[in-house]
Amino acid sequence: MTHRILIIGGGIGGTMTANHLVTKLYPEIRSGKVQVTMLSNSPWHYYKPAFMYVAFNSFFRDELRRPQRGLLRPEIDFQVEDVEGFDFTSNQVRCKSGRSFGYDHLVISTGCIPSPERIEGLKEGGDHFYQHGPARQLADKLSKIEKGRIFVTVSFPKTPNVPHQCGIAPIETTLMLDDMLRKRGVRDKVEIVYTYPVVSQLLRNCLFLQKDTCEVLPTIFDQRGIKFQRGFTLDRVDPGAKVAYSAEGKEENFDILMATPPICAVQAVRDSGISEAADDEGWLPTDHESMKVLGLENVYVLGDTVD
Ligand SMILES: Cc1cc2nc3c(=O)[nH]c(=O)nc-3n(C[C@H](O)[C@H](O)[C@H](O)COP(=O)(O)OP(=O)(O)OC[C@H]3O[C@@H](n4cnc5c(N)ncnc54)[C@H](O)[C@@H]3O)c2cc1C
């Protein structure tokens, strides 16, 4: 009987794993003993870090995506399917198309999704650069602002010790913002305020989640006239009045709110019934040595879906 390895998600984790498996198991795949199948809900592979550059008009959609099929070794059976449910007892995944796929080993690599709606008013009043559409919208605002205040916030997931998406992105984009506004000749009329929440994984009241970076940041920001505040945990936003409120009781006005929003796992994973994460965030309980989902011998989880 053929041993079926099923990989869900054609992002970085799924693509690397599928190609590595074919390299390692090539003789078994050639002889039909093993089959590798990938299901992904998009025919495209997006290079997600480049969304950041989209917000600064220096990267465009066709430069940052490739057809997923073209990134996979030919031995991999790739199918565009939106997975909506997992049955870990009968080793099956269910797709929105009505099809089901069985497996002997399952790899879940469905990433995470920005969820600004988890903070009152943030979806309506804020902007972000973690997906293509929102990054384009932010690019439009950044290329037009002539004067005012750009307020930068970062929100961590509620599950302890899970970081926000791409650790360094808020700092990188704050510096890119400074650069862009200087090039546009409006930097002296636009105030930039970078903030970080009280709790950042193991640190408290810092400017970043790693100590070394925290220590150098004030000098870097001072050199560029970027203001900064520790201990601003975004609690809610009034989109009409353009005010951001912190859990610590501060109120800050803005013209553009450039936020790193909360994140969560995709719906199918949140509905899987095996997550123990706080606030229905959906991260899967992971053995960090083997990447197995705890309690399931034949299921692995990678990348942004781990806890
Ligand atoms: C702006 C930005 C900057 C970043 N910068 C960096 C950086 O500098 N360095 C770094 O290491 N990381 C960076 N990252 C993070 C990095 O992109 C992610 O950690 C990485 O993409 C995670 O890989 P993944 O396979 O877990 O998920 P993803 O790459 O997100 O892939 C998930 C895949 O699953 C598919 N999928 C989702 N739901 C379903 C479903 N229900 N059914 C079928 N398929 C589904 C999606 O279509 C996608 O193909 C950045 C991210 C962003 C957004």
XYZ file of C-alpha atoms and ligand atoms in Angstrom:
360
model
C 0.000 0.000 0.000
C 1.168 3.531 -0.764
C 2.054 5.633 2.285
C 0.235 8.985 1.921
C 1.860 12.200 3.175
C -0.552 15.114 3.006
C 0.692 18.706 3.392
C -1.784 21.526 3.954
C -0.609 25.008 2.932
C 1.631 26.178 0.091
C 3.499 28.855 2.028
C 7.123 28.748 3.100
C 6.731 25.873 5.580
C 4.660 23.636 3.298
C 6.760 24.279 0.184
C 10.121 23.638 1.879
C 8.819 20.508 3.600
C 7.252 19.020 0.469
C 10.397 19.545 -1.614
C 12.702 18.211 1.134
C 10.532 15.120 1.565
C 10.782 14.328 -2.137
C 14.567 14.720 -2.016
C 14.849 12.434 1.006
C 12.288 9.843 -0.081
C 12.982 9.887 -3.806
C 13.489 6.091 -4.244
C 10.305 5.343 -2.265
C 8.331 7.909 -4.277
C 9.659 6.601 -7.599
C 8.654 3.056 -6.671
C 5.163 4.138 -5.559
C 5.666 3.281 -1.893
C 5.197 6.934 -0.830
C 3.022 9.696 -2.254
C 3.326 13.405 -1.349
C 0.234 15.571 -1.874
C -0.090 19.285 -1.143
C -3.399 21.120 -0.765
C -3.379 24.901 -0.736
C -6.209 27.378 -1.059
C -4.360 29.494 -3.606
C -2.624 28.682 -6.914
C -0.101 31.406 -5.943
C 2.800 31.443 -3.529
C 3.202 34.910 -2.009
C 6.531 36.062 -0.610
C 4.895 37.587 2.449
C 7.801 39.711 3.770
C 7.529 41.826 0.599
C 4.066 43.097 1.627
C 6.028 45.507 3.804
C 7.636 47.021 0.698
C 4.255 47.217 -1.048
C 3.271 49.720 1.647
C 6.162 51.919 0.480
C 5.394 51.528 -3.222
C 8.669 49.728 -3.846
C 7.317 46.256 -4.673
C 4.347 45.247 -6.823
C 2.159 42.167 -6.796
C 3.664 40.284 -9.740
C 7.164 40.689 -8.311
C 6.272 38.977 -5.048
C 4.246 35.974 -6.179
C 4.946 32.846 -8.199
C 2.659 30.039 -9.375
C 2.817 27.490 -6.542
C 3.049 24.567 -8.979
C 6.301 25.999 -10.371
C 7.962 26.006 -6.936
C 7.295 22.325 -6.287
C 9.183 19.281 -7.451
C 7.227 17.521 -10.230
C 6.679 14.388 -8.099
C 4.403 16.356 -5.736
C 0.681 16.111 -6.399
C -0.460 19.749 -5.943
C -4.146 20.601 -5.754
C -5.878 23.905 -5.094
C -8.302 23.076 -2.287
C -9.579 25.103 0.657
C -9.445 22.817 3.691
C -12.335 23.383 6.088
C -12.074 20.520 8.584
C -9.845 17.838 10.082
C -10.888 14.405 11.330
C -7.885 13.142 13.277
C -9.635 9.881 14.202
C -10.271 8.689 10.657
C -7.173 10.499 9.228
C -9.143 12.632 6.770
C -9.281 16.312 5.823
C -12.428 17.857 4.404
C -12.402 20.581 1.740
C -14.919 23.290 0.842
C -15.224 21.677 -2.617
C -16.841 18.651 -0.935
C -13.799 16.432 -1.512
C -12.000 14.594 1.292
C -8.369 13.467 1.403
C -7.021 10.627 3.538
C -3.494 10.515 4.943
C -1.034 8.380 6.861
C 1.021 11.438 7.859
C -0.346 14.986 7.898
C 1.611 18.279 7.917
C -0.319 21.456 8.763
C 1.339 24.670 7.579
C -1.512 27.089 7.062
C 0.193 30.142 8.598
C -1.606 32.882 10.486
C -3.905 35.739 9.541
C -3.918 39.361 10.696
C -7.035 39.985 12.785
C -7.455 43.727 13.409
C -11.139 43.085 14.194
C -9.985 41.635 17.539
C -9.359 45.188 18.803
C -12.369 47.518 18.809
C -12.154 50.078 15.999
C -8.762 48.926 14.674
C -10.079 47.424 11.426
C -11.904 50.658 10.610
C -9.359 53.133 11.976
C -5.993 51.465 11.463
C -3.754 50.300 8.627
C -1.276 47.451 8.292
C 1.157 45.884 5.821
C 0.786 42.152 6.586
C -1.414 41.370 3.537
C -1.385 42.715 -0.001
C -4.712 44.630 0.011
C -4.133 46.465 3.304
C -0.524 47.227 2.295
C -1.773 48.878 -0.934
C -4.249 50.946 1.077
C -1.479 52.056 3.437
C 0.778 52.895 0.459
C -1.913 55.198 -0.849
C -2.112 57.087 2.466
C 1.656 57.257 2.983
C 2.238 58.657 -0.474
C -0.278 61.474 0.155
C 0.297 62.589 3.743
C 1.664 66.158 3.837
C 1.494 66.881 7.571
C 0.217 65.304 10.768
C 1.012 62.368 13.004
C 1.753 58.720 12.200
C 1.288 56.545 15.258
C 2.821 53.034 15.270
C 1.364 50.304 17.505
C 2.182 46.636 18.053
C -0.235 44.037 19.447
C 0.847 40.601 20.650
C -1.397 37.532 20.553
C -3.057 36.757 23.898
C -1.459 33.287 24.100
C 1.636 33.631 26.318
C 4.974 33.592 24.536
C 3.574 33.714 20.980
C 5.244 36.646 19.166
C 3.581 39.135 16.845
C 4.100 38.500 13.132
C 7.626 39.134 11.841
C 9.336 40.495 14.942
C 11.404 43.213 13.335
C 8.814 44.525 10.828
C 7.432 47.353 13.024
C 10.934 48.787 13.510
C 11.937 48.250 9.888
C 8.819 50.026 8.641
C 9.180 52.888 11.131
C 12.671 53.560 9.749
C 11.419 53.146 6.156
C 8.693 55.653 6.958
C 11.244 58.197 8.142
C 13.255 57.637 4.971
C 10.245 57.917 2.671
C 8.943 61.128 4.268
C 12.420 62.695 4.000
C 12.576 61.803 0.309
C 9.132 63.345 -0.170
C 10.327 66.502 1.607
C 7.581 66.426 4.269
C 9.402 64.813 7.198
C 9.544 68.068 9.205
C 5.737 68.317 9.029
C 4.944 64.695 9.926
C 5.537 63.416 13.441
C 6.365 59.697 13.792
C 5.647 57.998 17.124
C 6.736 54.375 17.620
C 5.189 52.465 20.545
C 5.471 48.994 22.051
C 3.166 47.250 24.554
C 3.908 46.606 28.229
C 4.189 42.819 27.870
C 6.382 41.542 25.046
C 6.908 37.822 25.601
C 9.501 37.589 28.404
C 10.283 41.333 28.574
C 8.334 44.189 30.161
C 8.154 47.884 29.185
C 10.626 47.581 26.330
C 10.766 48.813 22.756
C 11.212 45.362 21.220
C 11.048 41.694 22.157
C 14.836 41.236 22.252
C 16.979 43.026 24.794
C 19.942 43.897 22.541
C 17.684 45.633 20.039
C 15.878 47.480 22.874
C 19.201 48.945 23.982
C 20.221 50.425 20.619
C 16.810 51.640 19.482
C 16.595 54.930 21.455
C 19.837 56.175 19.845
C 18.700 55.165 16.360
C 15.294 56.806 16.825
C 16.782 59.982 18.394
C 19.152 60.408 15.440
C 16.134 60.491 13.126
C 13.769 62.504 15.293
C 11.417 59.540 15.746
C 9.510 59.746 19.027
C 8.957 56.559 21.016
C 6.864 55.328 23.932
C 7.176 52.163 25.979
C 4.116 50.623 27.610
C 1.394 51.445 25.073
C -0.853 48.371 24.828
C -3.473 49.187 22.197
C -6.915 48.624 23.707
C -9.336 50.334 21.318
C -9.509 52.851 18.515
C -12.036 55.572 17.792
C -11.888 55.684 13.969
C -14.057 58.820 13.718
C -12.083 60.909 16.209
C -8.799 59.228 15.130
C -7.750 58.432 18.666
C -5.936 55.300 19.899
C -6.542 54.306 23.537
C -4.148 52.152 25.540
C -4.971 49.626 28.248
C -2.782 51.796 30.514
C -5.181 54.749 30.142
C -3.379 56.877 27.528
C -5.101 58.583 24.567
C -3.143 59.373 21.414
C -4.391 61.106 18.296
C -3.214 60.083 14.834
C -3.613 60.842 11.162
C -2.376 57.391 10.183
C -2.375 54.487 12.640
C 0.226 52.015 11.335
C -0.536 48.915 13.383
C 0.852 45.446 13.808
C -2.519 43.832 14.489
C -3.336 40.717 16.529
C -3.021 37.431 14.631
C -4.746 34.058 14.795
C -4.637 30.680 13.048
C -6.887 30.090 10.013
C -10.525 29.133 10.618
C -10.118 25.410 9.807
C -7.344 25.116 12.403
C -9.272 27.162 14.992
C -12.210 24.792 14.426
C -10.042 21.652 14.717
C -10.857 21.197 18.400
C -7.262 20.481 19.422
C -5.963 23.986 20.125
C -5.492 25.054 23.722
C -4.561 28.636 22.825
C -6.043 31.657 24.571
C -8.893 33.683 23.072
C -9.651 31.187 20.261
C -6.340 32.091 18.580
C -5.998 28.500 17.385
C -2.248 27.780 17.694
C -1.657 24.032 17.800
C 0.088 22.464 20.805
C 3.486 21.528 19.400
C 6.366 19.354 20.550
C 9.127 21.802 19.687
C 11.719 19.046 19.136
C 9.760 16.878 16.693
C 7.152 19.431 15.483
C 4.461 16.826 16.181
C 1.085 18.036 17.381
C 0.986 16.923 21.012
C -1.155 13.819 21.403
C -1.275 13.009 17.667
C 1.478 10.633 16.524
C 1.028 11.183 12.768
C 0.303 14.949 12.601
C 2.970 17.674 12.339
C 2.610 21.459 12.462
C 5.001 24.113 11.147
C 5.647 27.810 10.856
C 3.127 30.382 12.001
C 0.566 27.808 13.238
C 2.675 26.432 16.118
C 2.089 27.564 19.695
C 5.181 41.831 6.228
C 5.843 40.554 6.667
C 7.212 40.544 6.867
C 7.847 39.375 7.264
N 9.213 39.380 7.405
C 9.855 38.241 7.768
C 11.272 38.189 7.882
O 11.967 39.177 7.635
N 11.846 37.023 8.278
C 11.104 35.900 8.558
O 11.663 34.854 8.907
N 9.758 35.929 8.455
C 9.123 37.053 8.067
N 7.756 37.060 7.956
C 7.013 35.879 8.403
C 6.994 34.758 7.365
O 6.472 35.230 6.148
C 6.125 33.647 7.940
O 6.674 33.248 9.179
C 6.034 32.450 7.016
O 5.430 32.815 5.802
C 5.237 31.345 7.693
O 5.174 30.230 6.854
P 3.957 29.231 6.962
O 4.226 28.132 6.004
O 3.692 28.913 8.381
O 2.676 30.076 6.496
P 2.425 30.929 5.176
O 3.688 31.244 4.472
O 1.539 32.037 5.610
O 1.591 29.945 4.244
C 0.306 29.505 4.575
C -0.250 28.782 3.359
O -1.433 28.080 3.720
C -2.436 28.316 2.762
N -3.723 28.127 3.465
C -4.230 28.889 4.470
N -5.406 28.389 4.882
C -5.644 27.284 4.137
C -6.718 26.339 4.084
N -7.782 26.437 4.893
N -6.654 25.332 3.176
C -5.583 25.223 2.339
N -4.551 26.091 2.352
C -4.575 27.105 3.233
C -2.153 29.741 2.266
O -2.706 29.995 0.998
C -0.635 29.720 2.214
O -0.200 29.150 1.003
C 7.086 38.197 7.516
C 5.707 38.207 7.302
C 5.090 39.362 6.863
C 3.605 39.344 6.600
